[in-house]
Amino acid sequence: MFARGIKRKCFDGEEDIEGTLAGFKAIPSYNLKRQSLLDMSLIKLQLCHMLVEPNLCRSVLIANTARQIQEEMTQDGTWQVINAQNTGQASLDQLASSDILCRSTKEQSDGKLIPSYSSFSKDFEDIQSQDIISDLSTVTSVQASRNPQGNVWEMENSPENRGNFQKSLDQIFGTLENKNPNSVEDLFSDVDNSYYDLDTVLTGTMSNTKMGHCDVLESFSSQTTTNSNINELDHIILHF
Amino acid sequence: LGLCCAPSCYPVPLSSEAGGGERSWILVCWLLVSTQVTLLSMEEDIDTRKINNSFLRDHSYATEADIISTVEFNHTGELLATGDKGGRVVIFQREQESKNQLHRRGEYNVYSTFQSHEPEFDYLKSLEIEEKINKIRWLPQQNAAYFLLSTNDKTVKLWKVSERDKRPEGYNLKDEDGRLRDPATITTLRVPVLRPMDLMVEATPRRVFANAHTYHINSISVNSDYETYMSADDLRINLWNFEITNQSFNIVDIKPANMEELTEVITAAEFHPLHCNTFVYSSSKGTIRLCDMRASALCDRHTKFFEEPEDPSNRSFFSEIISSISDVKFSHSGRYIMTRDYLTVKVWDLNMENRPIETYQVHDYLRSKLCSLYENDCIFDKFECVWNGSDSVIMTGSYNNFFRMFDRNTKRDVTLEASRENSKPRAILKPRKVCVGGKRRKDEISVDSLDFSKKILHTAWHPSENIIAVAATNNLYIFQDKVN
């Protein structure tokens, strides 16, 4: 199973980041676990973001961890890119984390979601209820569909995708910023926004109703600063 | 508040300074913090502060509000303060030594209980502000009263705790019950006199330092000038004068202009014990900065920067999280600082910035479990660490109600457990051992059997004697050394 001479790497705290790419590819479980860790990190960020006042230290540490994983994945070419024109089921399944960021309960209940969402949402619920690291089979079903997407997209779009990921993390901190204004003007200028955001969260409505991956990424790259506050939360709402 | 102390069998001689690794530790007191018990005690006669032991053992009275969140001895060790999640402060006082009851030395009884912080609601941000006491710091005693600072996430309060044992009697205009007398009945004039009364300990808030922190306060530290103190939150540190509550100076600000660029937060801060211009603060990236307030008004540029280079062989995705410093403490001498990160305690010499002079493994067997600990959030637990009075022994907590002591001189260490099941009063604590692999010996506990919900985050060491206080959820244990 493993190439001769390559040390089998134990994921928990002992992997050697400076190992070769060949080493990584020869151990599929490492990628799987790394992806699970990334998913877990993003879920944690979302959940702690849902708290009215998140623990800033914890949020920063989780975000840094997620960013680190994403950077490594970008470096060794496993960071998957969703092309705007590609609406195939496989590609939609790949960006599992963004899906978490973007789904709305309204669409789920209305049955508007395409089948891949439904299957993923079930998978996600499974992941939620079980130990993520141990239940590799669930993640495998998602991962298996990754391979058809060639590295072409990754290499071409990785810098942009890195920016997109960075933006999604930034947006999380952006909304943290909104909740903690540091001047009187900010205090008052943010009141309406935060109330709107809270309202949005509670009612589960979002301004962008077409929540396919493509739309999400398009809106990522077309952020305007004026509506940034509202758009930020739109993309960071987590619903089950 | 109840005190459960079993009578001892033999007198305990005064301790002499020796290593913590060689000493034997005995349980002196176990005190259960319980809301119900407190309510009961208020109705009781002050003379009978001790409550029926059997009542205390009923753990069903413990609530989440009773979880102890901070423990601190005062400068003489006579008083021990605890703060809990419910915003209460309970102060224990050491039993006075007397010839008749020599064995009772080292026991602490309830001295005062008061509600320091109440839950608040920030209407502008729609946020509830927790009343949990994050830190308590004592001021040195300057008169008959005791002063302490207590803080929750947003507000610091200065409390005065004083005794009253006399009251005036013989008023002219009101009778003994306090009711006003009919002026027509007053025919003589007298001077009220002070008569002894039952001792009453009262706590009054003298100052409230509010509205200075946008983020959660994690540390407060009294300056050696005894006129100022600092409060630190995730991104800023403010300097206060005890007399002025409507103003504070911001001395450290690491908030980036764009919050999206935030990657590091302040985790702890402390003033130098002797130099009133010097303080340190630690970060979530495992660094410590020493600042000199004489250099500039805003101490954004550090005087010294302590960071250990990363060990490439131990690198993982969790490296940064486990390097995040949860506590920083100056030694009493002021020569060293001690930092606690998730797996280790490190001692740094102020004169050497590039690496610590000592590193102690607290529970290295958790290194292979970091992923699970990340999943269940235990990896974010903030353990504190303390020096003993002579800076020769350091102590910190772990899981499964274990706590660890490291003797810096002999390099010996010991693991002890703070739990009712395993410690009888005055019995010697048995050292514990975690089995990391292979065959488990009879008294060892395997890593997988550890209870991660039982964590010792807060401990305190008497300033001059070998008496320690260990907080385990809502239980407070006081241990004392027994010289062999």
JSON list of C-alpha atoms in Angstrom, two decimals, chain A residues 4 9 23 35-36 51 54 61 71 102 106 110 129 142 150 178 180 185 189 196-197 206 219 223 231:
[
{"chain": "A", "resi": 4, "resn": "ARG", "atom": "CA", "xyz": [8.82, 1.56, 0.07]},
{"chain": "A", "resi": 9, "resn": "LYS", "atom": "CA", "xyz": [2.81, 9.28, 8.88]},
{"chain": "A", "resi": 23, "resn": "GLY", "atom": "CA", "xyz": [4.86, 11.00, 0.10]},
{"chain": "A", "resi": 35, "resn": "GLN", "atom": "CA", "xyz": [-9.68, 17.83, 4.56]},
{"chain": "A", "resi": 36, "resn": "SER", "atom": "CA", "xyz": [-11.66, 16.68, 7.56]},
{"chain": "A", "resi": 51, "resn": "LEU", "atom": "CA", "xyz": [-22.62, 32.82, 19.33]},
{"chain": "A", "resi": 54, "resn": "PRO", "atom": "CA", "xyz": [-17.46, 34.65, 20.11]},
{"chain": "A", "resi": 61, "resn": "LEU", "atom": "CA", "xyz": [-6.56, 30.11, 16.47]},
{"chain": "A", "resi": 71, "resn": "GLU", "atom": "CA", "xyz": [-2.02, 27.07, 2.24]},
{"chain": "A", "resi": 102, "resn": "CYS", "atom": "CA", "xyz": [-23.85, 29.10, 1.79]},
{"chain": "A", "resi": 106, "resn": "LYS", "atom": "CA", "xyz": [-35.34, 27.89, 3.25]},
{"chain": "A", "resi": 110, "resn": "ASP", "atom": "CA", "xyz": [-38.48, 24.07, -0.37]},
{"chain": "A", "resi": 129, "resn": "SER", "atom": "CA", "xyz": [-22.98, 13.29, 14.73]},
{"chain": "A", "resi": 142, "resn": "VAL", "atom": "CA", "xyz": [-17.25, 13.14, -1.11]},
{"chain": "A", "resi": 150, "resn": "GLY", "atom": "CA", "xyz": [-8.00, 17.65, -13.19]},
{"chain": "A", "resi": 178, "resn": "ASN", "atom": "CA", "xyz": [-19.02, 44.65, 13.26]},
{"chain": "A", "resi": 180, "resn": "ASN", "atom": "CA", "xyz": [-17.19, 44.99, 18.33]},
{"chain": "A", "resi": 185, "resn": "GLU", "atom": "CA", "xyz": [-19.53, 56.43, 15.39]},
{"chain": "A", "resi": 189, "resn": "SER", "atom": "CA", "xyz": [-23.35, 53.11, 12.38]},
{"chain": "A", "resi": 196, "resn": "TYR", "atom": "CA", "xyz": [-30.29, 43.34, 10.21]},
{"chain": "A", "resi": 197, "resn": "ASP", "atom": "CA", "xyz": [-27.75, 40.59, 10.44]},
{"chain": "A", "resi": 206, "resn": "MET", "atom": "CA", "xyz": [-30.79, 35.80, 2.50]},
{"chain": "A", "resi": 219, "resn": "SER", "atom": "CA", "xyz": [-20.23, 37.06, -5.26]},
{"chain": "A", "resi": 223, "resn": "GLN", "atom": "CA", "xyz": [-17.53, 42.15, -3.33]},
{"chain": "A", "resi": 231, "resn": "ASN", "atom": "CA", "xyz": [-22.95, 40.44, 1.86]}
]
